[in-house]
Amino acid sequence: MYSFLLLAHSVFRWAVVFSLTYAIIISVKGYFGKTPFTKTSNTIRHWTATIAHIQLITGILLYVKSPFVKQFFATANNTGETLFFGIIHILLMLLAIVLITIGSAKSKREKSDQAKFKIMLIWFSLAALLILLAIPWPFSPLANRPLIRF
């Protein structure tokens, strides 16, 4: 089960990155172009948050099963991958999901179209920054992973 979850989490991260990027692009165009917040815009907002939450659930399941996390809690001297997956990755990703959730909820409740786009732009951009920092990129000094794990 761990191998399947790892693969799903690795592949699904791209759905998160692409949907978040698309939502940010839509919000930039909407805010600066002063366009209406359409049903499509709302659907993009909703699905971006939904995709992020699915990834969160997969990540939590992996966290519970991860050998790096088990080693993190068993050892006092944590560095590199153990430290990254034991605390850095999970905390930054949880914070990013919280930002996406808040941004989605606040945007949904706003009255004006410009305010909806502005809130989406700010909150989703902050979340994207955290996600990009917390992904174990192939060039990461703490924990490097391939772009897609098989």
N, C-alpha and C. Protein backbone atom coordinates (compact mmCIF):
# COMPACT_ATOMS: atom_id res chain seq x y z
N MET A 1 0.83 -1.19 0.00
CA MET A 1 0.00 0.00 0.00
C MET A 1 0.88 1.26 0.00
N TYR A 2 1.99 1.20 0.72
CA TYR A 2 2.88 2.36 0.79
C TYR A 2 3.39 2.75 -0.59
N SER A 3 3.76 1.78 -1.40
CA SER A 3 4.27 2.05 -2.74
C SER A 3 3.22 2.72 -3.61
N PHE A 4 1.98 2.24 -3.51
CA PHE A 4 0.89 2.84 -4.28
C PHE A 4 0.64 4.28 -3.83
N LEU A 5 0.59 4.51 -2.54
CA LEU A 5 0.37 5.86 -2.02
C LEU A 5 1.50 6.80 -2.43
N LEU A 6 2.72 6.29 -2.41
CA LEU A 6 3.88 7.10 -2.81
C LEU A 6 3.77 7.51 -4.28
N LEU A 7 3.40 6.57 -5.12
CA LEU A 7 3.21 6.86 -6.54
C LEU A 7 2.06 7.85 -6.74
N ALA A 8 0.94 7.61 -6.08
CA ALA A 8 -0.22 8.50 -6.21
C ALA A 8 0.12 9.91 -5.74
N HIS A 9 0.82 10.01 -4.63
CA HIS A 9 1.21 11.31 -4.09
C HIS A 9 2.19 12.02 -5.02
N SER A 10 3.09 11.28 -5.60
CA SER A 10 4.08 11.85 -6.52
C SER A 10 3.42 12.35 -7.80
N VAL A 11 2.51 11.58 -8.36
CA VAL A 11 1.83 11.98 -9.59
C VAL A 11 0.83 13.09 -9.31
N PHE A 12 0.08 12.96 -8.23
CA PHE A 12 -0.98 13.92 -7.93
C PHE A 12 -0.44 15.29 -7.55
N ARG A 13 0.83 15.36 -7.15
CA ARG A 13 1.39 16.68 -6.84
C ARG A 13 1.33 17.59 -8.05
N TRP A 14 1.45 16.99 -9.24
CA TRP A 14 1.39 17.80 -10.46
C TRP A 14 -0.01 18.34 -10.69
N ALA A 15 -1.03 17.59 -10.29
CA ALA A 15 -2.40 18.11 -10.38
C ALA A 15 -2.55 19.33 -9.46
N VAL A 16 -1.94 19.26 -8.29
CA VAL A 16 -1.97 20.40 -7.36
C VAL A 16 -1.23 21.59 -7.95
N VAL A 17 -0.03 21.36 -8.43
CA VAL A 17 0.79 22.45 -8.99
C VAL A 17 0.09 23.09 -10.19
N PHE A 18 -0.43 22.27 -11.09
CA PHE A 18 -1.07 22.81 -12.30
C PHE A 18 -2.39 23.51 -11.97
N SER A 19 -3.21 22.93 -11.11
CA SER A 19 -4.48 23.57 -10.78
C SER A 19 -4.26 24.87 -10.02
N LEU A 20 -3.29 24.88 -9.13
CA LEU A 20 -2.98 26.10 -8.38
C LEU A 20 -2.42 27.18 -9.30
N THR A 21 -1.54 26.78 -10.21
CA THR A 21 -1.00 27.73 -11.18
C THR A 21 -2.10 28.29 -12.06
N TYR A 22 -2.99 27.43 -12.53
CA TYR A 22 -4.10 27.88 -13.38
C TYR A 22 -5.03 28.82 -12.61
N ALA A 23 -5.32 28.49 -11.35
CA ALA A 23 -6.18 29.36 -10.53
C ALA A 23 -5.53 30.72 -10.31
N ILE A 24 -4.23 30.74 -10.13
CA ILE A 24 -3.51 32.01 -9.95
C ILE A 24 -3.55 32.82 -11.25
N ILE A 25 -3.34 32.16 -12.38
CA ILE A 25 -3.40 32.86 -13.67
C ILE A 25 -4.80 33.44 -13.90
N ILE A 26 -5.83 32.65 -13.62
CA ILE A 26 -7.21 33.12 -13.77
C ILE A 26 -7.46 34.32 -12.86
N SER A 27 -6.96 34.25 -11.63
CA SER A 27 -7.20 35.36 -10.70
C SER A 27 -6.42 36.61 -11.10
N VAL A 28 -5.22 36.46 -11.67
CA VAL A 28 -4.46 37.62 -12.16
C VAL A 28 -5.22 38.27 -13.31
N LYS A 29 -5.64 37.44 -14.26
CA LYS A 29 -6.40 37.97 -15.41
C LYS A 29 -7.69 38.63 -14.96
N GLY A 30 -8.39 38.01 -14.03
CA GLY A 30 -9.65 38.55 -13.55
C GLY A 30 -9.49 39.84 -12.77
N TYR A 31 -8.49 39.86 -11.91
CA TYR A 31 -8.30 41.04 -11.06
C TYR A 31 -7.79 42.23 -11.87
N PHE A 32 -6.74 42.02 -12.63
CA PHE A 32 -6.16 43.14 -13.37
C PHE A 32 -6.96 43.47 -14.64
N GLY A 33 -7.65 42.48 -15.19
CA GLY A 33 -8.47 42.72 -16.38
C GLY A 33 -9.88 43.16 -16.04
N LYS A 34 -10.19 43.17 -14.74
CA LYS A 34 -11.50 43.57 -14.24
C LYS A 34 -12.63 42.81 -14.95
N THR A 35 -12.44 41.50 -15.05
CA THR A 35 -13.45 40.66 -15.66
C THR A 35 -14.37 40.09 -14.59
N PRO A 36 -15.55 39.62 -14.99
CA PRO A 36 -16.47 39.05 -14.00
C PRO A 36 -15.98 37.70 -13.47
N PHE A 37 -16.34 37.43 -12.24
CA PHE A 37 -16.03 36.15 -11.61
C PHE A 37 -17.12 35.18 -12.05
N THR A 38 -16.82 34.40 -13.07
CA THR A 38 -17.81 33.54 -13.70
C THR A 38 -17.97 32.22 -12.95
N LYS A 39 -18.91 31.43 -13.44
CA LYS A 39 -19.10 30.10 -12.89
C LYS A 39 -17.84 29.25 -13.11
N THR A 40 -17.17 29.46 -14.24
CA THR A 40 -15.92 28.75 -14.52
C THR A 40 -14.84 29.15 -13.50
N SER A 41 -14.74 30.43 -13.20
CA SER A 41 -13.78 30.90 -12.20
C SER A 41 -14.05 30.25 -10.85
N ASN A 42 -15.32 30.17 -10.50
CA ASN A 42 -15.70 29.56 -9.23
C ASN A 42 -15.39 28.06 -9.22
N THR A 43 -15.61 27.40 -10.35
CA THR A 43 -15.30 25.98 -10.46
C THR A 43 -13.80 25.74 -10.31
N ILE A 44 -13.00 26.60 -10.92
CA ILE A 44 -11.54 26.49 -10.80
C ILE A 44 -11.12 26.67 -9.35
N ARG A 45 -11.70 27.66 -8.67
CA ARG A 45 -11.42 27.89 -7.25
C ARG A 45 -11.76 26.65 -6.44
N HIS A 46 -12.93 26.12 -6.68
CA HIS A 46 -13.41 24.96 -5.92
C HIS A 46 -12.54 23.73 -6.17
N TRP A 47 -12.23 23.43 -7.43
CA TRP A 47 -11.48 22.22 -7.74
C TRP A 47 -10.02 22.32 -7.32
N THR A 48 -9.49 23.52 -7.33
CA THR A 48 -8.12 23.69 -6.83
C THR A 48 -8.05 23.31 -5.36
N ALA A 49 -9.00 23.78 -4.58
CA ALA A 49 -9.05 23.44 -3.15
C ALA A 49 -9.31 21.95 -2.96
N THR A 50 -10.19 21.38 -3.75
CA THR A 50 -10.51 19.96 -3.63
C THR A 50 -9.31 19.08 -3.95
N ILE A 51 -8.60 19.40 -5.04
CA ILE A 51 -7.41 18.65 -5.42
C ILE A 51 -6.35 18.74 -4.32
N ALA A 52 -6.19 19.92 -3.76
CA ALA A 52 -5.22 20.10 -2.68
C ALA A 52 -5.59 19.27 -1.45
N HIS A 53 -6.88 19.18 -1.15
CA HIS A 53 -7.31 18.39 0.00
C HIS A 53 -7.13 16.88 -0.24
N ILE A 54 -7.34 16.43 -1.46
CA ILE A 54 -7.09 15.03 -1.78
C ILE A 54 -5.61 14.71 -1.59
N GLN A 55 -4.76 15.61 -2.06
CA GLN A 55 -3.31 15.43 -1.89
C GLN A 55 -2.95 15.43 -0.41
N LEU A 56 -3.59 16.25 0.37
CA LEU A 56 -3.35 16.29 1.81
C LEU A 56 -3.67 14.95 2.46
N ILE A 57 -4.78 14.37 2.11
CA ILE A 57 -5.17 13.08 2.68
C ILE A 57 -4.15 12.00 2.31
N THR A 58 -3.74 11.99 1.05
CA THR A 58 -2.73 11.03 0.61
C THR A 58 -1.42 11.26 1.38
N GLY A 59 -1.05 12.52 1.55
CA GLY A 59 0.17 12.85 2.27
C GLY A 59 0.13 12.44 3.73
N ILE A 60 -1.01 12.61 4.37
CA ILE A 60 -1.14 12.20 5.78
C ILE A 60 -1.02 10.68 5.90
N LEU A 61 -1.64 9.96 4.97
CA LEU A 61 -1.50 8.50 4.99
C LEU A 61 -0.05 8.08 4.81
N LEU A 62 0.65 8.75 3.91
CA LEU A 62 2.07 8.46 3.71
C LEU A 62 2.89 8.81 4.94
N TYR A 63 2.57 9.92 5.57
CA TYR A 63 3.30 10.37 6.76
C TYR A 63 3.25 9.30 7.86
N VAL A 64 2.09 8.71 8.02
CA VAL A 64 1.91 7.70 9.05
C VAL A 64 2.73 6.43 8.74
N LYS A 65 2.90 6.13 7.46
CA LYS A 65 3.59 4.90 7.05
C LYS A 65 5.07 5.11 6.71
N SER A 66 5.52 6.33 6.59
CA SER A 66 6.86 6.63 6.09
C SER A 66 7.99 6.13 7.00
N PRO A 67 8.97 5.45 6.42
CA PRO A 67 10.13 5.04 7.22
C PRO A 67 10.97 6.24 7.67
N PHE A 68 10.97 7.32 6.89
CA PHE A 68 11.71 8.53 7.29
C PHE A 68 11.08 9.16 8.53
N VAL A 69 9.77 9.17 8.57
CA VAL A 69 9.06 9.75 9.72
C VAL A 69 9.26 8.87 10.96
N LYS A 70 9.21 7.58 10.76
CA LYS A 70 9.46 6.66 11.89
C LYS A 70 10.87 6.88 12.45
N GLN A 71 11.83 7.05 11.54
CA GLN A 71 13.21 7.31 11.97
C GLN A 71 13.30 8.68 12.66
N PHE A 72 12.55 9.65 12.15
CA PHE A 72 12.55 11.00 12.74
C PHE A 72 12.12 10.94 14.20
N PHE A 73 11.07 10.19 14.50
CA PHE A 73 10.58 10.11 15.87
C PHE A 73 11.41 9.18 16.75
N ALA A 74 12.20 8.31 16.13
CA ALA A 74 13.03 7.38 16.90
C ALA A 74 14.40 7.95 17.24
N THR A 75 14.80 9.02 16.53
CA THR A 75 16.15 9.57 16.66
C THR A 75 16.10 11.01 17.15
N ALA A 76 17.04 11.38 17.97
CA ALA A 76 17.12 12.77 18.42
C ALA A 76 17.93 13.62 17.46
N ASN A 77 18.88 13.03 16.76
CA ASN A 77 19.78 13.76 15.86
C ASN A 77 19.26 13.63 14.42
N ASN A 78 18.37 14.53 14.02
CA ASN A 78 17.77 14.45 12.70
C ASN A 78 18.35 15.49 11.76
N THR A 79 18.74 15.05 10.59
CA THR A 79 19.24 15.94 9.54
C THR A 79 18.74 15.44 8.20
N GLY A 80 18.91 16.23 7.16
CA GLY A 80 18.61 15.82 5.79
C GLY A 80 17.20 15.33 5.58
N GLU A 81 17.07 14.16 4.97
CA GLU A 81 15.77 13.62 4.61
C GLU A 81 14.89 13.36 5.83
N THR A 82 15.48 12.88 6.89
CA THR A 82 14.69 12.59 8.09
C THR A 82 14.05 13.87 8.62
N LEU A 83 14.83 14.91 8.72
CA LEU A 83 14.31 16.19 9.20
C LEU A 83 13.30 16.76 8.20
N PHE A 84 13.62 16.68 6.91
CA PHE A 84 12.74 17.24 5.89
C PHE A 84 11.36 16.57 5.92
N PHE A 85 11.33 15.23 5.85
CA PHE A 85 10.04 14.54 5.81
C PHE A 85 9.39 14.42 7.18
N GLY A 86 10.20 14.47 8.23
CA GLY A 86 9.64 14.37 9.58
C GLY A 86 8.91 15.61 10.03
N ILE A 87 9.38 16.79 9.57
CA ILE A 87 8.73 18.01 10.06
C ILE A 87 8.57 19.12 9.01
N ILE A 88 9.59 19.39 8.23
CA ILE A 88 9.55 20.54 7.31
C ILE A 88 8.47 20.36 6.25
N HIS A 89 8.50 19.24 5.56
CA HIS A 89 7.55 18.98 4.47
C HIS A 89 6.11 19.02 4.97
N ILE A 90 5.84 18.30 6.04
CA ILE A 90 4.46 18.20 6.52
C ILE A 90 3.96 19.55 7.04
N LEU A 91 4.79 20.28 7.75
CA LEU A 91 4.33 21.58 8.28
C LEU A 91 4.08 22.60 7.18
N LEU A 92 4.99 22.70 6.22
CA LEU A 92 4.80 23.66 5.13
C LEU A 92 3.60 23.28 4.27
N MET A 93 3.43 22.00 4.02
CA MET A 93 2.29 21.58 3.20
C MET A 93 0.97 21.77 3.94
N LEU A 94 0.94 21.47 5.22
CA LEU A 94 -0.28 21.73 5.99
C LEU A 94 -0.63 23.22 5.99
N LEU A 95 0.37 24.05 6.17
CA LEU A 95 0.14 25.49 6.14
C LEU A 95 -0.35 25.93 4.77
N ALA A 96 0.21 25.36 3.71
CA ALA A 96 -0.22 25.70 2.35
C ALA A 96 -1.68 25.31 2.13
N ILE A 97 -2.08 24.15 2.62
CA ILE A 97 -3.48 23.71 2.47
C ILE A 97 -4.41 24.61 3.27
N VAL A 98 -3.97 25.03 4.44
CA VAL A 98 -4.76 25.98 5.24
C VAL A 98 -4.94 27.28 4.46
N LEU A 99 -3.87 27.78 3.84
CA LEU A 99 -3.97 29.01 3.06
C LEU A 99 -4.92 28.85 1.87
N ILE A 100 -4.84 27.72 1.19
CA ILE A 100 -5.75 27.46 0.07
C ILE A 100 -7.20 27.41 0.56
N THR A 101 -7.41 26.74 1.68
CA THR A 101 -8.75 26.61 2.23
C THR A 101 -9.32 27.98 2.63
N ILE A 102 -8.51 28.77 3.31
CA ILE A 102 -8.96 30.11 3.72
C ILE A 102 -9.23 30.97 2.50
N GLY A 103 -8.30 30.95 1.54
CA GLY A 103 -8.48 31.74 0.33
C GLY A 103 -9.71 31.34 -0.45
N SER A 104 -9.95 30.05 -0.55
CA SER A 104 -11.13 29.57 -1.26
C SER A 104 -12.41 29.99 -0.54
N ALA A 105 -12.45 29.82 0.77
CA ALA A 105 -13.64 30.17 1.54
C ALA A 105 -13.91 31.68 1.53
N LYS A 106 -12.86 32.47 1.71
CA LYS A 106 -13.03 33.93 1.71
C LYS A 106 -13.46 34.42 0.33
N SER A 107 -12.88 33.87 -0.71
CA SER A 107 -13.22 34.27 -2.07
C SER A 107 -14.67 33.92 -2.38
N LYS A 108 -15.10 32.78 -1.93
CA LYS A 108 -16.48 32.33 -2.17
C LYS A 108 -17.49 33.27 -1.52
N ARG A 109 -17.15 33.84 -0.38
CA ARG A 109 -18.09 34.67 0.38
C ARG A 109 -18.09 36.15 -0.03
N GLU A 110 -17.10 36.56 -0.78
CA GLU A 110 -17.03 37.98 -1.19
C GLU A 110 -18.16 38.33 -2.15
N LYS A 111 -18.54 39.60 -2.12
CA LYS A 111 -19.63 40.07 -2.98
C LYS A 111 -19.13 40.52 -4.35
N SER A 112 -18.06 41.31 -4.36
CA SER A 112 -17.58 41.85 -5.64
C SER A 112 -16.65 40.87 -6.35
N ASP A 113 -16.71 40.90 -7.67
CA ASP A 113 -15.87 40.01 -8.47
C ASP A 113 -14.39 40.32 -8.28
N GLN A 114 -14.04 41.59 -8.21
CA GLN A 114 -12.64 41.97 -8.05
C GLN A 114 -12.09 41.50 -6.71
N ALA A 115 -12.91 41.58 -5.67
CA ALA A 115 -12.48 41.11 -4.35
C ALA A 115 -12.26 39.60 -4.36
N LYS A 116 -13.12 38.88 -5.07
CA LYS A 116 -12.96 37.42 -5.16
C LYS A 116 -11.64 37.07 -5.82
N PHE A 117 -11.34 37.73 -6.94
CA PHE A 117 -10.09 37.46 -7.63
C PHE A 117 -8.88 37.87 -6.79
N LYS A 118 -8.98 39.01 -6.12
CA LYS A 118 -7.86 39.50 -5.31
C LYS A 118 -7.55 38.53 -4.17
N ILE A 119 -8.58 38.09 -3.48
CA ILE A 119 -8.39 37.16 -2.37
C ILE A 119 -7.80 35.84 -2.86
N MET A 120 -8.34 35.34 -3.97
CA MET A 120 -7.81 34.11 -4.55
C MET A 120 -6.35 34.27 -4.92
N LEU A 121 -6.03 35.39 -5.54
CA LEU A 121 -4.65 35.67 -5.97
C LEU A 121 -3.69 35.69 -4.78
N ILE A 122 -4.03 36.40 -3.74
CA ILE A 122 -3.15 36.54 -2.58
C ILE A 122 -2.97 35.20 -1.86
N TRP A 123 -4.06 34.58 -1.47
CA TRP A 123 -3.99 33.36 -0.66
C TRP A 123 -3.42 32.18 -1.44
N PHE A 124 -3.84 32.03 -2.69
CA PHE A 124 -3.33 30.92 -3.50
C PHE A 124 -1.86 31.11 -3.85
N SER A 125 -1.44 32.36 -4.05
CA SER A 125 -0.02 32.62 -4.35
C SER A 125 0.87 32.31 -3.16
N LEU A 126 0.43 32.68 -1.98
CA LEU A 126 1.19 32.36 -0.76
C LEU A 126 1.29 30.83 -0.59
N ALA A 127 0.19 30.14 -0.84
CA ALA A 127 0.19 28.68 -0.73
C ALA A 127 1.13 28.07 -1.77
N ALA A 128 1.10 28.60 -2.98
CA ALA A 128 1.97 28.09 -4.05
C ALA A 128 3.44 28.25 -3.68
N LEU A 129 3.78 29.38 -3.09
CA LEU A 129 5.15 29.61 -2.66
C LEU A 129 5.59 28.56 -1.63
N LEU A 130 4.74 28.31 -0.65
CA LEU A 130 5.07 27.29 0.36
C LEU A 130 5.18 25.91 -0.26
N ILE A 131 4.29 25.59 -1.17
CA ILE A 131 4.32 24.28 -1.81
C ILE A 131 5.60 24.11 -2.61
N LEU A 132 5.98 25.14 -3.35
CA LEU A 132 7.21 25.05 -4.14
C LEU A 132 8.44 24.90 -3.25
N LEU A 133 8.40 25.51 -2.08
CA LEU A 133 9.51 25.35 -1.13
C LEU A 133 9.55 23.96 -0.50
N ALA A 134 8.39 23.34 -0.33
CA ALA A 134 8.30 22.09 0.40
C ALA A 134 8.34 20.84 -0.48
N ILE A 135 8.31 21.00 -1.79
CA ILE A 135 8.41 19.83 -2.67
C ILE A 135 9.86 19.33 -2.65
N PRO A 136 10.06 18.03 -2.53
CA PRO A 136 11.43 17.50 -2.59
C PRO A 136 11.92 17.42 -4.04
N TRP A 137 12.33 18.55 -4.57
CA TRP A 137 12.79 18.64 -5.95
C TRP A 137 14.07 17.83 -6.16
N PRO A 138 14.36 17.44 -7.40
CA PRO A 138 15.60 16.69 -7.66
C PRO A 138 16.85 17.46 -7.27
N PHE A 139 16.80 18.77 -7.22
CA PHE A 139 17.95 19.61 -6.89
C PHE A 139 17.96 20.06 -5.43
N SER A 140 17.01 19.60 -4.63
CA SER A 140 16.91 20.02 -3.23
C SER A 140 18.07 19.47 -2.40
N PRO A 141 18.68 20.32 -1.57
CA PRO A 141 19.80 19.83 -0.75
C PRO A 141 19.35 18.96 0.44
N LEU A 142 18.12 19.13 0.91
CA LEU A 142 17.66 18.36 2.06
C LEU A 142 17.13 16.98 1.68
N ALA A 143 16.26 16.94 0.70
CA ALA A 143 15.67 15.66 0.28
C ALA A 143 15.33 15.78 -1.19
N ASN A 144 16.06 15.07 -2.02
CA ASN A 144 15.78 15.16 -3.45
C ASN A 144 15.11 13.89 -3.94
N ARG A 145 14.11 14.09 -4.77
CA ARG A 145 13.35 13.00 -5.36
C ARG A 145 13.17 13.30 -6.85
N PRO A 146 12.96 12.26 -7.67
CA PRO A 146 12.69 12.51 -9.09
C PRO A 146 11.35 13.23 -9.26
N LEU A 147 11.15 13.82 -10.42
CA LEU A 147 9.91 14.56 -10.66
C LEU A 147 8.67 13.67 -10.60
N ILE A 148 8.81 12.42 -11.03
CA ILE A 148 7.74 11.43 -10.86
C ILE A 148 8.40 10.13 -10.41
N ARG A 149 7.88 9.57 -9.32
CA ARG A 149 8.43 8.32 -8.80
C ARG A 149 7.65 7.13 -9.32
N PHE A 150 8.38 6.11 -9.72
CA PHE A 150 7.71 4.89 -10.20
C PHE A 150 8.06 3.73 -9.30
